[in-house]
PDB file of C-alpha atoms in Angstrom:
ATOM      1  CA  MET A   1       0.133   0.040   0.272  1.00 54.00           C
ATOM      2  CA  GLY A   2       1.448   3.761  -0.840  1.00 80.00           C
ATOM      3  CA  VAL A   3       1.072   6.489   1.905  1.00 93.00           C
ATOM      4  CA  PHE A   4       1.942   9.851   1.444  1.00 95.00           C
ATOM      5  CA  ARG A   5       2.489  11.734   3.453  1.00 96.00           C
ATOM      6  CA  PHE A   6       1.944  15.318   3.906  1.00 97.00           C
ATOM      7  CA  LYS A   7       2.732  17.839   7.091  1.00 96.00           C
ATOM      8  CA  ASP A   8      -1.008  17.323   7.953  1.00 95.00           C
ATOM      9  CA  PHE A   9      -2.373  13.917   6.668  1.00 97.00           C
ATOM     10  CA  SER A  10      -1.679  11.048   5.321  1.00 97.00           C
ATOM     11  CA  VAL A  11      -3.459   9.314   2.072  1.00 97.00           C
ATOM     12  CA  SER A  12      -2.767   5.300   1.111  1.00 97.00           C
ATOM     13  CA  ASP A  13      -3.799   5.382  -2.791  1.00 96.00           C
ATOM     14  CA  GLY A  14      -2.903   1.556  -2.627  1.00 93.00           C
ATOM     15  CA  SER A  15      -6.240   0.458  -4.286  1.00 94.00           C
ATOM     16  CA  SER A  16      -6.622   3.618  -6.162  1.00 93.00           C
ATOM     17  CA  ALA A  17      -6.566   3.941 -10.012  1.00 87.00           C
ATOM     18  CA  MET A  18      -4.800   6.833 -10.203  1.00 82.00           C
ATOM     19  CA  LYS A  19      -1.433   7.197  -7.294  1.00 86.00           C
ATOM     20  CA  VAL A  20      -0.509  10.456  -5.573  1.00 94.00           C
ATOM     21  CA  GLY A  21       0.634  13.128  -8.436  1.00 93.00           C
ATOM     22  CA  THR A  22       2.884  16.257  -8.577  1.00 95.00           C
ATOM     23  CA  ASP A  23      -0.505  17.297 -11.024  1.00 96.00           C
ATOM     24  CA  ALA A  24      -3.359  17.312  -7.776  1.00 96.00           C
ATOM     25  CA  VAL A  25      -0.698  17.986  -5.746  1.00 97.00           C
ATOM     26  CA  LEU A  26      -0.320  21.261  -8.244  1.00 98.00           C
ATOM     27  CA  LEU A  27      -4.498  22.026  -8.505  1.00 98.00           C
ATOM     28  CA  GLY A  28      -5.293  21.101  -5.035  1.00 98.00           C
ATOM     29  CA  ALA A  29      -2.686  23.805  -4.094  1.00 98.00           C
ATOM     30  CA  ALA A  30      -2.678  26.315  -6.750  1.00 98.00           C
ATOM     31  CA  MET A  31      -6.477  26.747  -7.557  1.00 98.00           C
ATOM     32  CA  THR A  32      -8.507  29.566  -6.100  1.00 98.00           C
ATOM     33  CA  LEU A  33     -10.578  28.991  -2.761  1.00 98.00           C
ATOM     34  CA  LEU A  34     -12.459  31.789  -0.924  1.00 98.00           C
ATOM     35  CA  PRO A  35     -13.521  32.136   2.349  1.00 97.00           C
ATOM     36  CA  SER A  36     -17.255  31.898   0.906  1.00 97.00           C
ATOM     37  CA  ASP A  37     -16.678  27.934  -0.812  1.00 98.00           C
ATOM     38  CA  LEU A  38     -19.358  26.485   0.896  1.00 97.00           C
ATOM     39  CA  HIS A  39     -20.286  23.436  -1.596  1.00 97.00           C
ATOM     40  CA  LEU A  40     -17.381  21.833  -3.336  1.00 98.00           C
ATOM     41  CA  LEU A  41     -17.624  18.925  -5.655  1.00 98.00           C
ATOM     42  CA  ASP A  42     -14.050  16.905  -6.483  1.00 98.00           C
ATOM     43  CA  ALA A  43     -14.941  14.833 -10.009  1.00 97.00           C
ATOM     44  CA  GLY A  44     -12.740  12.165 -10.102  1.00 96.00           C
ATOM     45  CA  THR A  45     -11.112  11.972  -6.713  1.00 97.00           C
ATOM     46  CA  GLY A  46      -8.628   9.336  -6.827  1.00 96.00           C
ATOM     47  CA  CYS A  47      -7.292   8.779  -3.260  1.00 96.00           C
ATOM     48  CA  GLY A  48      -8.894  12.270  -2.299  1.00 97.00           C
ATOM     49  CA  VAL A  49      -5.856  14.248  -2.063  1.00 97.00           C
ATOM     50  CA  ILE A  50      -7.177  16.961  -3.871  1.00 98.00           C
ATOM     51  CA  ALA A  51      -9.966  17.628  -1.384  1.00 98.00           C
ATOM     52  CA  LEU A  52      -8.146  17.166   1.676  1.00 98.00           C
ATOM     53  CA  MET A  53      -6.105  20.240   0.053  1.00 98.00           C
ATOM     54  CA  ALA A  54      -8.954  21.949  -0.388  1.00 98.00           C
ATOM     55  CA  ALA A  55     -10.235  21.350   2.999  1.00 98.00           C
ATOM     56  CA  ARG A  56      -6.903  21.548   4.858  1.00 98.00           C
ATOM     57  CA  ARG A  57      -6.650  25.636   3.246  1.00 98.00           C
ATOM     58  CA  LEU A  58     -10.298  26.427   3.397  1.00 98.00           C
ATOM     59  CA  ALA A  59     -10.438  25.433   7.127  1.00 98.00           C
ATOM     60  CA  ALA A  60      -7.305  27.710   7.533  1.00 97.00           C
ATOM     61  CA  MET A  61      -9.491  30.741   6.763  1.00 98.00           C
ATOM     62  CA  GLY A  62     -11.718  29.966   9.468  1.00 98.00           C
ATOM     63  CA  CYS A  63     -14.766  27.330   7.155  1.00 97.00           C
ATOM     64  CA  GLU A  64     -16.460  25.073   7.440  1.00 97.00           C
ATOM     65  CA  PRO A  65     -16.726  23.856   3.923  1.00 98.00           C
ATOM     66  CA  SER A  66     -19.170  20.761   2.577  1.00 98.00           C
ATOM     67  CA  ILE A  67     -16.706  19.334  -0.197  1.00 98.00           C
ATOM     68  CA  SER A  68     -17.978  16.322  -2.634  1.00 98.00           C
ATOM     69  CA  ALA A  69     -15.642  14.016  -3.705  1.00 98.00           C
ATOM     70  CA  ILE A  70     -16.691  11.068  -6.252  1.00 97.00           C
ATOM     71  CA  ASP A  71     -15.442   8.819  -8.483  1.00 97.00           C
ATOM     72  CA  ILE A  72     -16.736   5.703 -11.157  1.00 95.00           C
ATOM     73  CA  ASP A  73     -13.462   3.146  -9.355  1.00 95.00           C
ATOM     74  CA  PRO A  74     -14.672   1.484  -6.025  1.00 97.00           C
ATOM     75  CA  GLY A  75     -10.974   0.946  -5.376  1.00 96.00           C
ATOM     76  CA  SER A  76     -10.123   4.745  -5.460  1.00 96.00           C
ATOM     77  CA  ILE A  77     -12.913   5.781  -3.264  1.00 97.00           C
ATOM     78  CA  SER A  78     -13.109   3.436  -0.695  1.00 97.00           C
ATOM     79  CA  ASP A  79      -9.325   4.815  -0.138  1.00 97.00           C
ATOM     80  CA  ALA A  80      -9.829   8.280  -0.117  1.00 98.00           C
ATOM     81  CA  ARG A  81     -12.993   7.463   2.586  1.00 98.00           C
ATOM     82  CA  SER A  82     -10.970   6.210   4.213  1.00 98.00           C
ATOM     83  CA  ASN A  83      -8.165   9.207   4.213  1.00 98.00           C
ATOM     84  CA  PHE A  84     -10.877  11.285   4.764  1.00 98.00           C
ATOM     85  CA  ALA A  85     -11.804   9.845   7.821  1.00 98.00           C
ATOM     86  CA  SER A  86      -8.402   9.663   9.045  1.00 98.00           C
ATOM     87  CA  SER A  87      -7.899  12.737   8.819  1.00 98.00           C
ATOM     88  CA  PRO A  88      -8.223  16.647  10.814  1.00 98.00           C
ATOM     89  CA  TRP A  89     -11.321  17.638   8.636  1.00 98.00           C
ATOM     90  CA  ALA A  90     -13.662  14.360   8.403  1.00 98.00           C
ATOM     91  CA  GLY A  91     -16.179  16.365   9.388  1.00 98.00           C
ATOM     92  CA  PHE A  92     -16.374  18.848   5.673  1.00 98.00           C
ATOM     93  CA  LEU A  93     -15.061  15.430   3.385  1.00 98.00           C
ATOM     94  CA  HIS A  94     -17.290  12.309   2.169  1.00 98.00           C
ATOM     95  CA  ALA A  95     -17.353  10.494  -0.790  1.00 98.00           C
ATOM     96  CA  GLU A  96     -19.538   8.386  -3.094  1.00 97.00           C
ATOM     97  CA  CYS A  97     -18.857   5.738  -5.917  1.00 97.00           C
ATOM     98  CA  THR A  98     -20.949   7.933  -9.172  1.00 96.00           C
ATOM     99  CA  PRO A  99     -20.321   9.444 -12.354  1.00 95.00           C
ATOM    100  CA  LEU A 100     -20.426  12.825 -12.918  1.00 96.00           C
ATOM    101  CA  ALA A 101     -23.605  12.983 -15.651  1.00 92.00           C
ATOM    102  CA  LEU A 102     -25.693  10.523 -12.220  1.00 94.00           C
ATOM    103  CA  TYR A 103     -24.170  12.942  -9.261  1.00 93.00           C
ATOM    104  CA  PRO A 104     -27.057  15.420  -7.749  1.00 87.00           C
ATOM    105  CA  PRO A 105     -25.229  18.723  -6.854  1.00 78.00           C
ATOM    106  CA  GLY A 106     -28.767  19.428  -4.939  1.00 82.00           C
ATOM    107  CA  LYS A 107     -27.621  22.876  -4.049  1.00 89.00           C
ATOM    108  CA  PRO A 108     -25.816  25.582  -6.211  1.00 96.00           C
ATOM    109  CA  LEU A 109     -21.695  24.449  -6.235  1.00 97.00           C
ATOM    110  CA  ASP A 110     -19.367  27.155  -5.324  1.00 98.00           C
ATOM    111  CA  LEU A 111     -16.178  25.172  -7.187  1.00 98.00           C
ATOM    112  CA  ILE A 112     -16.141  22.385  -9.256  1.00 98.00           C
ATOM    113  CA  PHE A 113     -12.508  21.103  -9.231  1.00 98.00           C
ATOM    114  CA  SER A 114     -11.176  18.371 -11.497  1.00 98.00           C
ATOM    115  CA  ASN A 115      -7.770  16.492 -12.282  1.00 96.00           C
ATOM    116  CA  PRO A 116      -9.218  14.798 -14.786  1.00 92.00           C
ATOM    117  CA  PRO A 117      -7.802  12.164 -17.279  1.00 81.00           C
ATOM    118  CA  TYR A 118      -7.119  13.449 -20.718  1.00 71.00           C
ATOM    119  CA  PHE A 119      -4.948  10.783 -22.592  1.00 46.00           C
ATOM    120  CA  GLU A 120      -7.278  11.814 -26.127  1.00 43.00           C
ATOM    121  CA  GLN A 121      -5.049  10.536 -28.499  1.00 38.00           C
ATOM    122  CA  SER A 122      -2.912   7.679 -26.545  1.00 37.00           C
ATOM    123  CA  LEU A 123      -2.753   4.290 -26.183  1.00 35.00           C
ATOM    124  CA  LYS A 124      -4.980   2.525 -23.588  1.00 39.00           C
ATOM    125  CA  ASN A 125      -4.118   1.275 -20.585  1.00 42.00           C
ATOM    126  CA  PRO A 126      -4.181  -2.579 -20.648  1.00 43.00           C
ATOM    127  CA  ASP A 127      -4.972  -2.461 -17.585  1.00 47.00           C
ATOM    128  CA  ALA A 128      -8.778  -1.284 -16.819  1.00 44.00           C
ATOM    129  CA  ARG A 129      -9.077   0.709 -14.504  1.00 44.00           C
ATOM    130  CA  SER A 130      -5.894   2.539 -15.366  1.00 47.00           C
ATOM    131  CA  ALA A 131      -6.999   3.326 -18.815  1.00 46.00           C
ATOM    132  CA  ALA A 132     -10.791   4.992 -17.154  1.00 44.00           C
ATOM    133  CA  ALA A 133      -8.850   6.415 -14.903  1.00 43.00           C
ATOM    134  CA  ARG A 134      -6.479   7.755 -17.392  1.00 43.00           C
ATOM    135  CA  HIS A 135      -8.690   8.454 -21.251  1.00 37.00           C
ATOM    136  CA  THR A 136     -10.783  11.351 -22.010  1.00 40.00           C
ATOM    137  CA  GLU A 137     -13.720   8.716 -22.430  1.00 50.00           C
ATOM    138  CA  SER A 138     -14.645   8.554 -18.367  1.00 61.00           C
ATOM    139  CA  LEU A 139     -14.367  11.990 -17.853  1.00 89.00           C
ATOM    140  CA  SER A 140     -13.606  14.956 -19.876  1.00 92.00           C
ATOM    141  CA  TYR A 141     -13.210  18.390 -19.557  1.00 94.00           C
ATOM    142  CA  ARG A 142     -16.360  18.950 -22.116  1.00 95.00           C
ATOM    143  CA  GLU A 143     -18.564  16.831 -19.822  1.00 96.00           C
ATOM    144  CA  LEU A 144     -16.871  19.109 -17.514  1.00 97.00           C
ATOM    145  CA  ILE A 145     -17.982  21.527 -18.647  1.00 97.00           C
ATOM    146  CA  SER A 146     -20.967  20.996 -19.206  1.00 96.00           C
ATOM    147  CA  PHE A 147     -22.362  19.684 -15.770  1.00 96.00           C
ATOM    148  CA  ALA A 148     -20.597  23.013 -14.318  1.00 97.00           C
ATOM    149  CA  GLU A 149     -22.748  25.364 -17.120  1.00 96.00           C
ATOM    150  CA  ALA A 150     -26.109  23.534 -15.010  1.00 94.00           C
ATOM    151  CA  GLY A 151     -24.528  22.848 -11.270  1.00 96.00           C
ATOM    152  CA  LEU A 152     -22.851  25.753 -10.758  1.00 97.00           C
ATOM    153  CA  GLY A 153     -24.387  29.143  -8.312  1.00 96.00           C
ATOM    154  CA  PRO A 154     -24.206  32.680 -10.061  1.00 95.00           C
ATOM    155  CA  GLU A 155     -20.797  33.031  -8.522  1.00 96.00           C
ATOM    156  CA  GLY A 156     -19.546  29.980  -8.996  1.00 98.00           C
ATOM    157  CA  ARG A 157     -16.079  28.780 -10.449  1.00 98.00           C
ATOM    158  CA  LEU A 158     -14.762  25.517 -12.083  1.00 98.00           C
ATOM    159  CA  SER A 159     -10.478  24.535 -11.626  1.00 98.00           C
ATOM    160  CA  MET A 160      -9.338  22.146 -13.779  1.00 98.00           C
ATOM    161  CA  ILE A 161      -5.219  20.714 -14.471  1.00 97.00           C
ATOM    162  CA  LEU A 162      -4.561  19.874 -18.074  1.00 97.00           C
ATOM    163  CA  PRO A 163      -1.562  19.230 -20.252  1.00 96.00           C
ATOM    164  CA  ALA A 164      -1.210  23.455 -22.227  1.00 96.00           C
ATOM    165  CA  GLY A 165      -2.156  22.108 -25.455  1.00 96.00           C
ATOM    166  CA  ALA A 166      -5.828  21.608 -24.446  1.00 95.00           C
ATOM    167  CA  GLU A 167      -5.838  25.500 -23.695  1.00 97.00           C
ATOM    168  CA  SER A 168      -7.329  26.619 -26.715  1.00 97.00           C
ATOM    169  CA  ASP A 169      -9.967  24.301 -26.968  1.00 97.00           C
ATOM    170  CA  LEU A 170     -10.592  24.523 -23.251  1.00 97.00           C
ATOM    171  CA  ILE A 171     -11.220  28.687 -23.141  1.00 98.00           C
ATOM    172  CA  ARG A 172     -13.129  27.899 -26.694  1.00 98.00           C
ATOM    173  CA  THR A 173     -15.575  25.409 -24.432  1.00 97.00           C
ATOM    174  CA  ALA A 174     -15.918  26.478 -21.959  1.00 98.00           C
ATOM    175  CA  ALA A 175     -17.303  29.500 -23.969  1.00 98.00           C
ATOM    176  CA  ALA A 176     -19.852  28.055 -25.805  1.00 98.00           C
ATOM    177  CA  SER A 177     -21.079  27.181 -22.773  1.00 97.00           C
ATOM    178  CA  GLY A 178     -20.947  30.386 -20.583  1.00 98.00           C
ATOM    179  CA  LEU A 179     -17.582  30.428 -19.062  1.00 98.00           C
ATOM    180  CA  TYR A 180     -15.210  32.439 -18.756  1.00 98.00           C
ATOM    181  CA  PRO A 181     -11.405  32.130 -17.706  1.00 98.00           C
ATOM    182  CA  PHE A 182     -10.613  34.674 -14.845  1.00 98.00           C
ATOM    183  CA  ARG A 183      -6.996  32.808 -14.207  1.00 98.00           C
ATOM    184  CA  LEU A 184      -4.412  30.693 -16.218  1.00 98.00           C
ATOM    185  CA  LEU A 185      -0.995  29.584 -14.860  1.00 98.00           C
ATOM    186  CA  ARG A 186       1.330  27.584 -17.199  1.00 98.00           C
ATOM    187  CA  ILE A 187       3.143  25.337 -15.587  1.00 98.00           C
ATOM    188  CA  ARG A 188       6.870  23.665 -17.663  1.00 98.00           C
ATOM    189  CA  SER A 189       9.018  21.400 -15.098  1.00 98.00           C
ATOM    190  CA  THR A 190      12.446  23.132 -16.078  1.00 98.00           C
ATOM    191  CA  ALA A 191      12.463  26.783 -17.911  1.00 97.00           C
ATOM    192  CA  ALA A 192      14.547  25.335 -20.431  1.00 96.00           C
ATOM    193  CA  LYS A 193      10.476  23.131 -21.525  1.00 97.00           C
ATOM    194  CA  ALA A 194       7.932  23.632 -23.032  1.00 98.00           C
ATOM    195  CA  TYR A 195       4.796  24.661 -20.876  1.00 98.00           C
ATOM    196  CA  SER A 196       3.353  20.568 -20.508  1.00 97.00           C
ATOM    197  CA  ARG A 197       0.395  21.757 -17.790  1.00 97.00           C
ATOM    198  CA  LEU A 198      -2.213  24.573 -17.401  1.00 98.00           C
ATOM    199  CA  ILE A 199      -4.496  25.847 -14.183  1.00 98.00           C
ATOM    200  CA  ALA A 200      -7.445  26.554 -15.460  1.00 98.00           C
ATOM    201  CA  GLU A 201     -10.027  28.070 -13.743  1.00 98.00           C
ATOM    202  CA  PHE A 202     -12.975  29.903 -14.912  1.00 98.00           C
ATOM    203  CA  CYS A 203     -16.338  31.967 -13.568  1.00 98.00           C
ATOM    204  CA  THR A 204     -20.349  32.932 -15.244  1.00 96.00           C
ATOM    205  CA  ARG A 205     -19.389  36.367 -16.436  1.00 95.00           C
ATOM    206  CA  ARG A 206     -16.926  38.086 -18.248  1.00 96.00           C
ATOM    207  CA  THR A 207     -13.732  39.269 -16.216  1.00 96.00           C
ATOM    208  CA  ALA A 208     -10.318  39.732 -17.078  1.00 97.00           C
ATOM    209  CA  CYS A 209      -8.347  37.211 -16.721  1.00 98.00           C
ATOM    210  CA  ARG A 210      -5.019  36.348 -14.184  1.00 98.00           C
ATOM    211  CA  GLU A 211      -2.048  34.515 -16.619  1.00 98.00           C
ATOM    212  CA  ASP A 212       0.411  33.919 -14.544  1.00 98.00           C
ATOM    213  CA  GLU A 213       3.196  30.732 -15.088  1.00 98.00           C
ATOM    214  CA  LEU A 214       5.223  28.097 -12.600  1.00 98.00           C
ATOM    215  CA  THR A 215       9.120  26.227 -13.085  1.00 98.00           C
ATOM    216  CA  LEU A 216       9.264  23.460 -10.984  1.00 98.00           C
ATOM    217  CA  LEU A 217      12.707  23.216 -11.014  1.00 98.00           C
ATOM    218  CA  ALA A 218      16.084  25.347 -10.280  1.00 97.00           C
ATOM    219  CA  SER A 219      18.040  23.804 -13.055  1.00 95.00           C
ATOM    220  CA  ASP A 220      19.775  22.194 -10.093  1.00 96.00           C
ATOM    221  CA  GLY A 221      17.180  19.825 -10.440  1.00 96.00           C
ATOM    222  CA  SER A 222      15.392  21.128  -7.043  1.00 97.00           C
ATOM    223  CA  ARG A 223      12.021  22.903  -6.185  1.00 97.00           C
ATOM    224  CA  SER A 224      12.263  25.908  -7.405  1.00 98.00           C
ATOM    225  CA  PRO A 225      11.921  28.580  -5.124  1.00 97.00           C
ATOM    226  CA  GLU A 226       8.668  30.361  -6.461  1.00 98.00           C
ATOM    227  CA  TYR A 227       6.881  25.781  -6.408  1.00 98.00           C
ATOM    228  CA  THR A 228       8.553  25.676  -2.528  1.00 98.00           C
ATOM    229  CA  THR A 229       6.289  28.491  -1.839  1.00 98.00           C
ATOM    230  CA  LEU A 230       3.237  27.097  -3.553  1.00 98.00           C
ATOM    231  CA  THR A 231       3.122  23.979  -2.160  1.00 98.00           C
ATOM    232  CA  GLY A 232       5.129  24.595   1.351  1.00 96.00           C
ATOM    233  CA  GLU A 233       1.987  24.636   3.602  1.00 95.00           C
ATOM    234  CA  PHE A 234       1.951  21.235   2.580  1.00 97.00           C
ATOM    235  CA  TYR A 235       5.880  19.023   1.383  1.00 95.00           C
ATOM    236  CA  LEU A 236       7.468  17.575   4.634  1.00 88.00           C
TER     237      LEU A 236
END
């Protein structure tokens, strides 16, 4: 069983289709959270690490949110439930094994966040569970956008991490559903490489879009100062 230890909590991912990875930690640390965020949805939660990071950040603001975490993989939900129960924020978090299409939000959502599958063109993993977790047929950003159009409240937001190459189609697809970018964070591993990831955040009104960049590694291979600052409250 894999266990990843953060400063304030630990995450077991031994039964999850997808393990704790840099993309999840980046979204959990960098996505915009507000004190008014009371109803949140983690779509495709895996072992629940992003939901836990959101709970940690909102608790530090003095908030008591309700964070729903959903996934289609029973093993992932089993890990998420165990991780939630053993965390300091067990009362904020609940996990359910259900596809996004069948999730009834009930109340309008303040934030939907997701590290969705994105390997649209690659050869599928022979392991069916990993393939479902990694390929867009199980949860595409288009499906997330469509769900967000109906599920977000008037001030609601959608936050995702995707390959940098998806940016143009992502923004175009979101605009067709009345969602507009208010923040784009382009991420690369080193200063010499092209951007490989994008954290894109959308809201329901047109607004000025903040554009930032993040380089993960310094020239000596260590974490860059900005990456260290971003994840400082989580990494040991």
